[in-house]
Amino acid sequence: MYWLIENTNNIEILTRIQLVEAYVEVISLSPSIHPMQNQVSCVYIKPLNKSKGYMVTIDHSEAFPTSFDQVQTLLSSIKNIYVIDKKEFLHYFNHHACNSIPTKPPTYIRELTQAHKSLYYRYPENKEINTIIPIVKHYESCERNFNNLEKYIKNPTNPFYNNKASVVFNMIENSGIKVDSTLYKRYFDRDTNGYVFTQYNLNTTTTRPSNAFGGINFAALNKENGERECFIPRNDVFIEMDISAYHPTLLANLLGYTFDSDDIHGDFAKMYNVDYAKAKEITFKQIYGGIWKEYENLEFFKKVKIYTDQLWDEFNYGGQITCPISGYVYKSSELENMNPQKLLNYVLQNLETANNVCIIWDILKILRKKNTKLVLYVYDSFLFDVDKTEKDTLKEILDIFQKYKLQVKFKKGTNYNF
């Protein structure tokens, strides 16, 4: 069969074969448009037991189109497919056994031909640029990507990240955030049709996801210059839930330590004999930078030191540590310039992310078929676009945080600037 598939008969033949395993890459209409606002130009399918891949076209100037439904049926017939980013792939197609290829950080960047680079540079505003790039060049690029990634495909995939985290962040991205187009243009110098979409990158060194798209870092929006005013609710109001003393709470759970009250920073203030704000500063400096001599005899920090030393010994002499909840493995052979405190911070960031994935998973079940949406997640903060008629929804969400024994604070406003 020829590598270019552009008729129904050949698609049906491939479908009837019921391929067991294949690498799949989606070529969208434009690389600069978010998948939620994008469409598919071509799909590259490389059976792992074949010497060549196939290109199926949906919308391209050089080939006869096939229907999206036909391609979805073809993909559904493949028992296991491997993709660069499952979270992104799920914006385009559903598949019962889709797996992100477990590459090492940083995130794999697709290899492009010179034709891609030249045309992307010359026509940055063309929203269907991939339909005029020669299809043979798309094929060449996909072949290169497969060759680069083939050695990783059979590596064990972390089930937590593949089956849960990818789905959770895909769903948050689906929601999008409504914006005031005039303010958005003023602060970000970009036009919009009323909504913007976030894009989470899960393949970071610490595993704490970053979140940026279109030149906007959604994990670090400026709280001082007013730019957050342009993000507005599609329903009635924004409600932000912030987890209080999150890392101290997670660390206490790891250590089996119980604070005297739910006000953890208040407890630390008593331990240090300082005011509340100073206590927060001291605690975070010690968790992230090392325990101070004057506080090393406090029971909490005694336990922190023992745990940190145990982690470091296991990392050095065992060669790796396995994180709780996620099962993610940090290997000493893959991380440079590590020290005991840095390793503890990596574990806490992984635990934070994994715990949040479980929380969001439960929240999304509640929000199914509701108008209220979770539109942004930033580490210990969850932004909800709330429909006031769904009064019981917020209580159900609060019950989830209580289930995980977490205290939350609220902010409320008609824009994200609060």
mmCIF file with all atom_site columns, C-alpha atoms in Angstrom, residues 132-342:
data_model
loop_
_atom_site.group_PDB
_atom_site.id
_atom_site.type_symbol
_atom_site.label_atom_id
_atom_site.label_alt_id
_atom_site.label_comp_id
_atom_site.label_asym_id
_atom_site.label_entity_id
_atom_site.label_seq_id
_atom_site.pdbx_PDB_ins_code
_atom_site.Cartn_x
_atom_site.Cartn_y
_atom_site.Cartn_z
_atom_site.occupancy
_atom_site.B_iso_or_equiv
_atom_site.pdbx_formal_charge
_atom_site.auth_seq_id
_atom_site.auth_comp_id
_atom_site.auth_asym_id
_atom_site.auth_atom_id
_atom_site.pdbx_PDB_model_num
ATOM 1   C CA . ILE A 1 132 ? -0.020  24.237 1.953  1.00 0.00 ? 132 ILE A CA 1
ATOM 2   C CA . ILE A 1 133 ? 3.215   22.771 3.307  1.00 0.00 ? 133 ILE A CA 1
ATOM 3   C CA . PRO A 1 134 ? 4.010   19.881 0.918  1.00 0.00 ? 134 PRO A CA 1
ATOM 4   C CA . ILE A 1 135 ? 2.507   16.711 2.317  1.00 0.00 ? 135 ILE A CA 1
ATOM 5   C CA . VAL A 1 136 ? 5.722   14.829 1.644  1.00 0.00 ? 136 VAL A CA 1
ATOM 6   C CA . LYS A 1 137 ? 7.423   17.259 4.037  1.00 0.00 ? 137 LYS A CA 1
ATOM 7   C CA . HIS A 1 138 ? 4.870   16.466 6.748  1.00 0.00 ? 138 HIS A CA 1
ATOM 8   C CA . TYR A 1 139 ? 5.596   12.805 6.138  1.00 0.00 ? 139 TYR A CA 1
ATOM 9   C CA . GLU A 1 140 ? 9.342   13.419 6.365  1.00 0.00 ? 140 GLU A CA 1
ATOM 10  C CA . SER A 1 141 ? 8.945   15.305 9.641  1.00 0.00 ? 141 SER A CA 1
ATOM 11  C CA . CYS A 1 142 ? 6.805   12.539 11.160 1.00 0.00 ? 142 CYS A CA 1
ATOM 12  C CA . GLU A 1 143 ? 9.290   9.879  10.081 1.00 0.00 ? 143 GLU A CA 1
ATOM 13  C CA . ARG A 1 144 ? 12.075  11.820 11.797 1.00 0.00 ? 144 ARG A CA 1
ATOM 14  C CA . ASN A 1 145 ? 10.022  12.156 14.964 1.00 0.00 ? 145 ASN A CA 1
ATOM 15  C CA . PHE A 1 146 ? 9.274   8.443  15.034 1.00 0.00 ? 146 PHE A CA 1
ATOM 16  C CA . ASN A 1 147 ? 12.951  7.615  14.555 1.00 0.00 ? 147 ASN A CA 1
ATOM 17  C CA . ASN A 1 148 ? 13.862  9.946  17.426 1.00 0.00 ? 148 ASN A CA 1
ATOM 18  C CA . LEU A 1 149 ? 11.214  8.500  19.745 1.00 0.00 ? 149 LEU A CA 1
ATOM 19  C CA . GLU A 1 150 ? 11.232  4.823  18.831 1.00 0.00 ? 150 GLU A CA 1
ATOM 20  C CA . LYS A 1 151 ? 13.731  3.939  21.576 1.00 0.00 ? 151 LYS A CA 1
ATOM 21  C CA . TYR A 1 152 ? 11.356  5.328  24.229 1.00 0.00 ? 152 TYR A CA 1
ATOM 22  C CA . ILE A 1 153 ? 8.114   3.730  23.041 1.00 0.00 ? 153 ILE A CA 1
ATOM 23  C CA . LYS A 1 154 ? 8.576   0.443  24.859 1.00 0.00 ? 154 LYS A CA 1
ATOM 24  C CA . ASN A 1 155 ? 9.724   2.075  28.092 1.00 0.00 ? 155 ASN A CA 1
ATOM 25  C CA . PRO A 1 156 ? 7.215   1.581  30.925 1.00 0.00 ? 156 PRO A CA 1
ATOM 26  C CA . THR A 1 157 ? 4.584   4.324  30.994 1.00 0.00 ? 157 THR A CA 1
ATOM 27  C CA . ASN A 1 158 ? 3.658   5.778  34.381 1.00 0.00 ? 158 ASN A CA 1
ATOM 28  C CA . PRO A 1 159 ? -0.042  4.814  34.698 1.00 0.00 ? 159 PRO A CA 1
ATOM 29  C CA . PHE A 1 160 ? -0.891  7.721  36.988 1.00 0.00 ? 160 PHE A CA 1
ATOM 30  C CA . TYR A 1 161 ? 0.350   10.366 34.578 1.00 0.00 ? 161 TYR A CA 1
ATOM 31  C CA . ASN A 1 162 ? -0.830  8.574  31.460 1.00 0.00 ? 162 ASN A CA 1
ATOM 32  C CA . ASN A 1 163 ? -4.322  7.594  32.590 1.00 0.00 ? 163 ASN A CA 1
ATOM 33  C CA . LYS A 1 164 ? -5.205  10.245 35.126 1.00 0.00 ? 164 LYS A CA 1
ATOM 34  C CA . ALA A 1 165 ? -3.073  13.394 34.891 1.00 0.00 ? 165 ALA A CA 1
ATOM 35  C CA . SER A 1 166 ? -3.342  13.597 31.082 1.00 0.00 ? 166 SER A CA 1
ATOM 36  C CA . VAL A 1 167 ? -7.129  13.346 31.261 1.00 0.00 ? 167 VAL A CA 1
ATOM 37  C CA . VAL A 1 168 ? -7.445  15.849 34.112 1.00 0.00 ? 168 VAL A CA 1
ATOM 38  C CA . PHE A 1 169 ? -5.394  18.573 32.437 1.00 0.00 ? 169 PHE A CA 1
ATOM 39  C CA . ASN A 1 170 ? -7.038  17.909 29.083 1.00 0.00 ? 170 ASN A CA 1
ATOM 40  C CA . MET A 1 171 ? -10.395 18.613 30.709 1.00 0.00 ? 171 MET A CA 1
ATOM 41  C CA . ILE A 1 172 ? -9.191  21.860 32.314 1.00 0.00 ? 172 ILE A CA 1
ATOM 42  C CA . GLU A 1 173 ? -7.837  23.008 28.959 1.00 0.00 ? 173 GLU A CA 1
ATOM 43  C CA . ASN A 1 174 ? -11.200 22.164 27.384 1.00 0.00 ? 174 ASN A CA 1
ATOM 44  C CA . SER A 1 175 ? -12.926 24.737 29.576 1.00 0.00 ? 175 SER A CA 1
ATOM 45  C CA . GLY A 1 176 ? -11.029 27.783 28.393 1.00 0.00 ? 176 GLY A CA 1
ATOM 46  C CA . ILE A 1 177 ? -11.280 31.178 30.095 1.00 0.00 ? 177 ILE A CA 1
ATOM 47  C CA . LYS A 1 178 ? -13.542 33.985 28.927 1.00 0.00 ? 178 LYS A CA 1
ATOM 48  C CA . VAL A 1 179 ? -11.832 37.343 28.403 1.00 0.00 ? 179 VAL A CA 1
ATOM 49  C CA . ASP A 1 180 ? -12.787 40.963 27.905 1.00 0.00 ? 180 ASP A CA 1
ATOM 50  C CA . SER A 1 181 ? -11.457 41.344 24.351 1.00 0.00 ? 181 SER A CA 1
ATOM 51  C CA . THR A 1 182 ? -10.689 45.054 24.713 1.00 0.00 ? 182 THR A CA 1
ATOM 52  C CA . LEU A 1 183 ? -8.701  44.618 27.924 1.00 0.00 ? 183 LEU A CA 1
ATOM 53  C CA . TYR A 1 184 ? -6.998  41.520 26.540 1.00 0.00 ? 184 TYR A CA 1
ATOM 54  C CA . LYS A 1 185 ? -5.828  43.520 23.535 1.00 0.00 ? 185 LYS A CA 1
ATOM 55  C CA . ARG A 1 186 ? -4.567  46.303 25.809 1.00 0.00 ? 186 ARG A CA 1
ATOM 56  C CA . TYR A 1 187 ? -2.549  44.059 28.138 1.00 0.00 ? 187 TYR A CA 1
ATOM 57  C CA . PHE A 1 188 ? -1.397  41.301 25.801 1.00 0.00 ? 188 PHE A CA 1
ATOM 58  C CA . ASP A 1 189 ? -1.605  42.959 22.369 1.00 0.00 ? 189 ASP A CA 1
ATOM 59  C CA . ARG A 1 190 ? -3.547  40.022 20.938 1.00 0.00 ? 190 ARG A CA 1
ATOM 60  C CA . ASP A 1 191 ? -6.946  39.660 19.339 1.00 0.00 ? 191 ASP A CA 1
ATOM 61  C CA . THR A 1 192 ? -9.368  37.046 20.598 1.00 0.00 ? 192 THR A CA 1
ATOM 62  C CA . ASN A 1 193 ? -12.854 35.772 19.867 1.00 0.00 ? 193 ASN A CA 1
ATOM 63  C CA . GLY A 1 194 ? -13.778 35.972 23.544 1.00 0.00 ? 194 GLY A CA 1
ATOM 64  C CA . TYR A 1 195 ? -11.986 32.933 24.978 1.00 0.00 ? 195 TYR A CA 1
ATOM 65  C CA . VAL A 1 196 ? -8.382  31.909 25.585 1.00 0.00 ? 196 VAL A CA 1
ATOM 66  C CA . PHE A 1 197 ? -7.089  28.438 26.318 1.00 0.00 ? 197 PHE A CA 1
ATOM 67  C CA . THR A 1 198 ? -4.368  27.251 28.632 1.00 0.00 ? 198 THR A CA 1
ATOM 68  C CA . GLN A 1 199 ? -1.818  24.521 27.879 1.00 0.00 ? 199 GLN A CA 1
ATOM 69  C CA . TYR A 1 200 ? -0.206  22.505 30.660 1.00 0.00 ? 200 TYR A CA 1
ATOM 70  C CA . ASN A 1 201 ? 3.193   20.889 30.204 1.00 0.00 ? 201 ASN A CA 1
ATOM 71  C CA . LEU A 1 202 ? 3.503   17.818 32.437 1.00 0.00 ? 202 LEU A CA 1
ATOM 72  C CA . ASN A 1 203 ? 6.973   16.780 31.307 1.00 0.00 ? 203 ASN A CA 1
ATOM 73  C CA . THR A 1 204 ? 9.067   19.059 33.521 1.00 0.00 ? 204 THR A CA 1
ATOM 74  C CA . THR A 1 205 ? 12.115  18.146 35.582 1.00 0.00 ? 205 THR A CA 1
ATOM 75  C CA . THR A 1 206 ? 10.280  18.383 38.913 1.00 0.00 ? 206 THR A CA 1
ATOM 76  C CA . THR A 1 207 ? 6.987   17.098 37.368 1.00 0.00 ? 207 THR A CA 1
ATOM 77  C CA . ARG A 1 208 ? 5.250   20.273 38.567 1.00 0.00 ? 208 ARG A CA 1
ATOM 78  C CA . PRO A 1 209 ? 3.332   21.357 35.438 1.00 0.00 ? 209 PRO A CA 1
ATOM 79  C CA . SER A 1 210 ? 4.015   24.638 33.708 1.00 0.00 ? 210 SER A CA 1
ATOM 80  C CA . ASN A 1 211 ? 1.163   26.400 31.935 1.00 0.00 ? 211 ASN A CA 1
ATOM 81  C CA . ALA A 1 212 ? 1.744   28.714 29.002 1.00 0.00 ? 212 ALA A CA 1
ATOM 82  C CA . PHE A 1 213 ? 0.318   29.253 25.535 1.00 0.00 ? 213 PHE A CA 1
ATOM 83  C CA . GLY A 1 214 ? 0.542   31.971 22.915 1.00 0.00 ? 214 GLY A CA 1
ATOM 84  C CA . GLY A 1 215 ? 3.248   33.811 24.807 1.00 0.00 ? 215 GLY A CA 1
ATOM 85  C CA . ILE A 1 216 ? 1.189   34.038 28.027 1.00 0.00 ? 216 ILE A CA 1
ATOM 86  C CA . ASN A 1 217 ? 2.394   32.323 31.188 1.00 0.00 ? 217 ASN A CA 1
ATOM 87  C CA . PHE A 1 218 ? -0.872  31.485 32.950 1.00 0.00 ? 218 PHE A CA 1
ATOM 88  C CA . ALA A 1 219 ? 1.003   30.196 36.000 1.00 0.00 ? 219 ALA A CA 1
ATOM 89  C CA . ALA A 1 220 ? 2.586   33.614 36.606 1.00 0.00 ? 220 ALA A CA 1
ATOM 90  C CA . LEU A 1 221 ? 0.075   36.294 35.631 1.00 0.00 ? 221 LEU A CA 1
ATOM 91  C CA . ASN A 1 222 ? 1.027   39.683 37.067 1.00 0.00 ? 222 ASN A CA 1
ATOM 92  C CA . LYS A 1 223 ? -1.003  40.606 40.162 1.00 0.00 ? 223 LYS A CA 1
ATOM 93  C CA . GLU A 1 224 ? 0.142   44.239 40.158 1.00 0.00 ? 224 GLU A CA 1
ATOM 94  C CA . ASN A 1 225 ? -0.279  45.659 36.648 1.00 0.00 ? 225 ASN A CA 1
ATOM 95  C CA . GLY A 1 226 ? -3.996  44.932 36.190 1.00 0.00 ? 226 GLY A CA 1
ATOM 96  C CA . GLU A 1 227 ? -3.634  42.348 33.417 1.00 0.00 ? 227 GLU A CA 1
ATOM 97  C CA . ARG A 1 228 ? -5.682  39.809 35.378 1.00 0.00 ? 228 ARG A CA 1
ATOM 98  C CA . GLU A 1 229 ? -8.738  42.091 34.945 1.00 0.00 ? 229 GLU A CA 1
ATOM 99  C CA . CYS A 1 230 ? -9.196  40.866 31.384 1.00 0.00 ? 230 CYS A CA 1
ATOM 100 C CA . PHE A 1 231 ? -10.135 37.336 32.566 1.00 0.00 ? 231 PHE A CA 1
ATOM 101 C CA . ILE A 1 232 ? -13.846 37.273 33.368 1.00 0.00 ? 232 ILE A CA 1
ATOM 102 C CA . PRO A 1 233 ? -16.476 34.612 34.161 1.00 0.00 ? 233 PRO A CA 1
ATOM 103 C CA . ARG A 1 234 ? -18.788 33.262 31.479 1.00 0.00 ? 234 ARG A CA 1
ATOM 104 C CA . ASN A 1 235 ? -21.298 32.507 34.238 1.00 0.00 ? 235 ASN A CA 1
ATOM 105 C CA . ASP A 1 236 ? -21.796 34.797 37.243 1.00 0.00 ? 236 ASP A CA 1
ATOM 106 C CA . VAL A 1 237 ? -18.644 35.009 39.326 1.00 0.00 ? 237 VAL A CA 1
ATOM 107 C CA . PHE A 1 238 ? -15.098 33.761 39.765 1.00 0.00 ? 238 PHE A CA 1
ATOM 108 C CA . ILE A 1 239 ? -14.349 31.922 43.006 1.00 0.00 ? 239 ILE A CA 1
ATOM 109 C CA . GLU A 1 240 ? -10.753 31.005 43.727 1.00 0.00 ? 240 GLU A CA 1
ATOM 110 C CA . MET A 1 241 ? -9.994  28.342 46.320 1.00 0.00 ? 241 MET A CA 1
ATOM 111 C CA . ASP A 1 242 ? -6.463  28.413 47.756 1.00 0.00 ? 242 ASP A CA 1
ATOM 112 C CA . ILE A 1 243 ? -5.141  25.559 49.864 1.00 0.00 ? 243 ILE A CA 1
ATOM 113 C CA . SER A 1 244 ? -3.669  26.866 53.105 1.00 0.00 ? 244 SER A CA 1
ATOM 114 C CA . ALA A 1 245 ? -0.157  25.818 54.173 1.00 0.00 ? 245 ALA A CA 1
ATOM 115 C CA . TYR A 1 246 ? -0.108  23.190 51.449 1.00 0.00 ? 246 TYR A CA 1
ATOM 116 C CA . HIS A 1 247 ? 3.509   21.993 51.523 1.00 0.00 ? 247 HIS A CA 1
ATOM 117 C CA . PRO A 1 248 ? 3.706   21.925 55.343 1.00 0.00 ? 248 PRO A CA 1
ATOM 118 C CA . THR A 1 249 ? 0.480   19.887 55.305 1.00 0.00 ? 249 THR A CA 1
ATOM 119 C CA . LEU A 1 250 ? 1.804   17.430 52.722 1.00 0.00 ? 250 LEU A CA 1
ATOM 120 C CA . LEU A 1 251 ? 5.088   17.140 54.567 1.00 0.00 ? 251 LEU A CA 1
ATOM 121 C CA . ALA A 1 252 ? 3.320   16.526 57.892 1.00 0.00 ? 252 ALA A CA 1
ATOM 122 C CA . ASN A 1 253 ? 1.293   13.744 56.265 1.00 0.00 ? 253 ASN A CA 1
ATOM 123 C CA . LEU A 1 254 ? 4.495   12.127 54.987 1.00 0.00 ? 254 LEU A CA 1
ATOM 124 C CA . LEU A 1 255 ? 6.046   12.354 58.433 1.00 0.00 ? 255 LEU A CA 1
ATOM 125 C CA . GLY A 1 256 ? 3.016   11.163 60.367 1.00 0.00 ? 256 GLY A CA 1
ATOM 126 C CA . TYR A 1 257 ? 3.055   14.465 62.269 1.00 0.00 ? 257 TYR A CA 1
ATOM 127 C CA . THR A 1 258 ? -0.113  16.100 63.619 1.00 0.00 ? 258 THR A CA 1
ATOM 128 C CA . PHE A 1 259 ? -0.350  19.828 64.285 1.00 0.00 ? 259 PHE A CA 1
ATOM 129 C CA . ASP A 1 260 ? -2.228  21.117 67.308 1.00 0.00 ? 260 ASP A CA 1
ATOM 130 C CA . SER A 1 261 ? -4.878  22.839 65.177 1.00 0.00 ? 261 SER A CA 1
ATOM 131 C CA . ASP A 1 262 ? -6.045  23.389 61.610 1.00 0.00 ? 262 ASP A CA 1
ATOM 132 C CA . ASP A 1 263 ? -4.198  26.726 61.586 1.00 0.00 ? 263 ASP A CA 1
ATOM 133 C CA . ILE A 1 264 ? -0.761  25.348 60.743 1.00 0.00 ? 264 ILE A CA 1
ATOM 134 C CA . HIS A 1 265 ? 0.977   28.700 60.386 1.00 0.00 ? 265 HIS A CA 1
ATOM 135 C CA . GLY A 1 266 ? -0.542  29.721 63.712 1.00 0.00 ? 266 GLY A CA 1
ATOM 136 C CA . ASP A 1 267 ? 0.986   26.625 65.271 1.00 0.00 ? 267 ASP A CA 1
ATOM 137 C CA . PHE A 1 268 ? 4.361   27.516 63.790 1.00 0.00 ? 268 PHE A CA 1
ATOM 138 C CA . ALA A 1 269 ? 4.027   31.079 65.132 1.00 0.00 ? 269 ALA A CA 1
ATOM 139 C CA . LYS A 1 270 ? 3.709   29.629 68.628 1.00 0.00 ? 270 LYS A CA 1
ATOM 140 C CA . MET A 1 271 ? 6.695   27.323 68.071 1.00 0.00 ? 271 MET A CA 1
ATOM 141 C CA . TYR A 1 272 ? 8.893   30.213 66.879 1.00 0.00 ? 272 TYR A CA 1
ATOM 142 C CA . ASN A 1 273 ? 7.369   32.784 69.226 1.00 0.00 ? 273 ASN A CA 1
ATOM 143 C CA . VAL A 1 274 ? 6.894   35.232 66.339 1.00 0.00 ? 274 VAL A CA 1
ATOM 144 C CA . ASP A 1 275 ? 3.894   36.777 64.572 1.00 0.00 ? 275 ASP A CA 1
ATOM 145 C CA . TYR A 1 276 ? 1.846   34.956 61.914 1.00 0.00 ? 276 TYR A CA 1
ATOM 146 C CA . ALA A 1 277 ? 3.424   36.541 58.819 1.00 0.00 ? 277 ALA A CA 1
ATOM 147 C CA . LYS A 1 278 ? 6.954   36.001 60.117 1.00 0.00 ? 278 LYS A CA 1
ATOM 148 C CA . ALA A 1 279 ? 6.104   32.376 60.928 1.00 0.00 ? 279 ALA A CA 1
ATOM 149 C CA . LYS A 1 280 ? 5.058   31.722 57.321 1.00 0.00 ? 280 LYS A CA 1
ATOM 150 C CA . GLU A 1 281 ? 8.304   33.217 56.052 1.00 0.00 ? 281 GLU A CA 1
ATOM 151 C CA . ILE A 1 282 ? 10.464  31.161 58.436 1.00 0.00 ? 282 ILE A CA 1
ATOM 152 C CA . THR A 1 283 ? 8.629   27.903 57.694 1.00 0.00 ? 283 THR A CA 1
ATOM 153 C CA . PHE A 1 284 ? 8.909   28.177 53.921 1.00 0.00 ? 284 PHE A CA 1
ATOM 154 C CA . LYS A 1 285 ? 12.568  29.172 54.075 1.00 0.00 ? 285 LYS A CA 1
ATOM 155 C CA . GLN A 1 286 ? 13.306  26.049 56.123 1.00 0.00 ? 286 GLN A CA 1
ATOM 156 C CA . ILE A 1 287 ? 11.246  23.660 53.989 1.00 0.00 ? 287 ILE A CA 1
ATOM 157 C CA . TYR A 1 288 ? 12.771  24.909 50.750 1.00 0.00 ? 288 TYR A CA 1
ATOM 158 C CA . GLY A 1 289 ? 16.246  25.909 51.947 1.00 0.00 ? 289 GLY A CA 1
ATOM 159 C CA . GLY A 1 290 ? 17.157  23.786 54.944 1.00 0.00 ? 290 GLY A CA 1
ATOM 160 C CA . ILE A 1 291 ? 16.459  23.698 58.666 1.00 0.00 ? 291 ILE A CA 1
ATOM 161 C CA . TRP A 1 292 ? 17.828  26.532 60.801 1.00 0.00 ? 292 TRP A CA 1
ATOM 162 C CA . LYS A 1 293 ? 19.957  25.586 63.804 1.00 0.00 ? 293 LYS A CA 1
ATOM 163 C CA . GLU A 1 294 ? 17.716  27.381 66.307 1.00 0.00 ? 294 GLU A CA 1
ATOM 164 C CA . TYR A 1 295 ? 14.694  25.277 65.259 1.00 0.00 ? 295 TYR A CA 1
ATOM 165 C CA . GLU A 1 296 ? 16.281  21.871 64.616 1.00 0.00 ? 296 GLU A CA 1
ATOM 166 C CA . ASN A 1 297 ? 15.098  20.548 68.004 1.00 0.00 ? 297 ASN A CA 1
ATOM 167 C CA . LEU A 1 298 ? 11.418  21.190 67.278 1.00 0.00 ? 298 LEU A CA 1
ATOM 168 C CA . GLU A 1 299 ? 9.624   17.844 66.808 1.00 0.00 ? 299 GLU A CA 1
ATOM 169 C CA . PHE A 1 300 ? 8.370   18.690 63.316 1.00 0.00 ? 300 PHE A CA 1
ATOM 170 C CA . PHE A 1 301 ? 11.816  19.598 62.008 1.00 0.00 ? 301 PHE A CA 1
ATOM 171 C CA . LYS A 1 302 ? 13.442  16.616 63.716 1.00 0.00 ? 302 LYS A CA 1
ATOM 172 C CA . LYS A 1 303 ? 11.141  14.420 61.645 1.00 0.00 ? 303 LYS A CA 1
ATOM 173 C CA . VAL A 1 304 ? 11.840  16.491 58.512 1.00 0.00 ? 304 VAL A CA 1
ATOM 174 C CA . LYS A 1 305 ? 15.594  15.959 58.942 1.00 0.00 ? 305 LYS A CA 1
ATOM 175 C CA . ILE A 1 306 ? 15.232  12.204 59.448 1.00 0.00 ? 306 ILE A CA 1
ATOM 176 C CA . TYR A 1 307 ? 12.974  11.902 56.394 1.00 0.00 ? 307 TYR A CA 1
ATOM 177 C CA . THR A 1 308 ? 15.281  14.057 54.244 1.00 0.00 ? 308 THR A CA 1
ATOM 178 C CA . ASP A 1 309 ? 18.308  11.954 55.208 1.00 0.00 ? 309 ASP A CA 1
ATOM 179 C CA . GLN A 1 310 ? 16.425  8.722  54.434 1.00 0.00 ? 310 GLN A CA 1
ATOM 180 C CA . LEU A 1 311 ? 15.436  10.051 51.014 1.00 0.00 ? 311 LEU A CA 1
ATOM 181 C CA . TRP A 1 312 ? 19.007  11.090 50.265 1.00 0.00 ? 312 TRP A CA 1
ATOM 182 C CA . ASP A 1 313 ? 20.435  7.715  51.280 1.00 0.00 ? 313 ASP A CA 1
ATOM 183 C CA . GLU A 1 314 ? 17.910  5.848  49.163 1.00 0.00 ? 314 GLU A CA 1
ATOM 184 C CA . PHE A 1 315 ? 18.551  8.157  46.206 1.00 0.00 ? 315 PHE A CA 1
ATOM 185 C CA . ASN A 1 316 ? 22.338  7.770  46.420 1.00 0.00 ? 316 ASN A CA 1
ATOM 186 C CA . TYR A 1 317 ? 22.742  4.141  47.388 1.00 0.00 ? 317 TYR A CA 1
ATOM 187 C CA . GLY A 1 318 ? 19.616  2.705  45.790 1.00 0.00 ? 318 GLY A CA 1
ATOM 188 C CA . GLY A 1 319 ? 19.915  4.880  42.688 1.00 0.00 ? 319 GLY A CA 1
ATOM 189 C CA . GLN A 1 320 ? 16.342  6.126  42.780 1.00 0.00 ? 320 GLN A CA 1
ATOM 190 C CA . ILE A 1 321 ? 13.304  7.026  44.862 1.00 0.00 ? 321 ILE A CA 1
ATOM 191 C CA . THR A 1 322 ? 9.646   6.373  44.115 1.00 0.00 ? 322 THR A CA 1
ATOM 192 C CA . CYS A 1 323 ? 7.180   9.155  44.889 1.00 0.00 ? 323 CYS A CA 1
ATOM 193 C CA . PRO A 1 324 ? 3.986   8.476  46.847 1.00 0.00 ? 324 PRO A CA 1
ATOM 194 C CA . ILE A 1 325 ? 0.614   8.513  45.009 1.00 0.00 ? 325 ILE A CA 1
ATOM 195 C CA . SER A 1 326 ? 2.041   9.022  41.506 1.00 0.00 ? 326 SER A CA 1
ATOM 196 C CA . GLY A 1 327 ? 4.629   6.243  41.592 1.00 0.00 ? 327 GLY A CA 1
ATOM 197 C CA . TYR A 1 328 ? 6.943   8.571  39.664 1.00 0.00 ? 328 TYR A CA 1
ATOM 198 C CA . VAL A 1 329 ? 10.623  7.563  39.896 1.00 0.00 ? 329 VAL A CA 1
ATOM 199 C CA . TYR A 1 330 ? 13.467  10.056 40.297 1.00 0.00 ? 330 TYR A CA 1
ATOM 200 C CA . LYS A 1 331 ? 16.715  8.396  39.223 1.00 0.00 ? 331 LYS A CA 1
ATOM 201 C CA . SER A 1 332 ? 20.092  9.640  40.405 1.00 0.00 ? 332 SER A CA 1
ATOM 202 C CA . SER A 1 333 ? 21.556  8.885  36.961 1.00 0.00 ? 333 SER A CA 1
ATOM 203 C CA . GLU A 1 334 ? 19.133  11.341 35.341 1.00 0.00 ? 334 GLU A CA 1
ATOM 204 C CA . LEU A 1 335 ? 19.350  14.322 37.722 1.00 0.00 ? 335 LEU A CA 1
ATOM 205 C CA . GLU A 1 336 ? 22.361  16.588 38.113 1.00 0.00 ? 336 GLU A CA 1
ATOM 206 C CA . ASN A 1 337 ? 23.558  18.786 40.981 1.00 0.00 ? 337 ASN A CA 1
ATOM 207 C CA . MET A 1 338 ? 21.183  17.250 43.486 1.00 0.00 ? 338 MET A CA 1
ATOM 208 C CA . ASN A 1 339 ? 21.407  17.699 47.256 1.00 0.00 ? 339 ASN A CA 1
ATOM 209 C CA . PRO A 1 340 ? 19.194  16.504 50.127 1.00 0.00 ? 340 PRO A CA 1
ATOM 210 C CA . GLN A 1 341 ? 17.062  19.662 50.306 1.00 0.00 ? 341 GLN A CA 1
ATOM 211 C CA . LYS A 1 342 ? 16.579  19.865 46.565 1.00 0.00 ? 342 LYS A CA 1
#
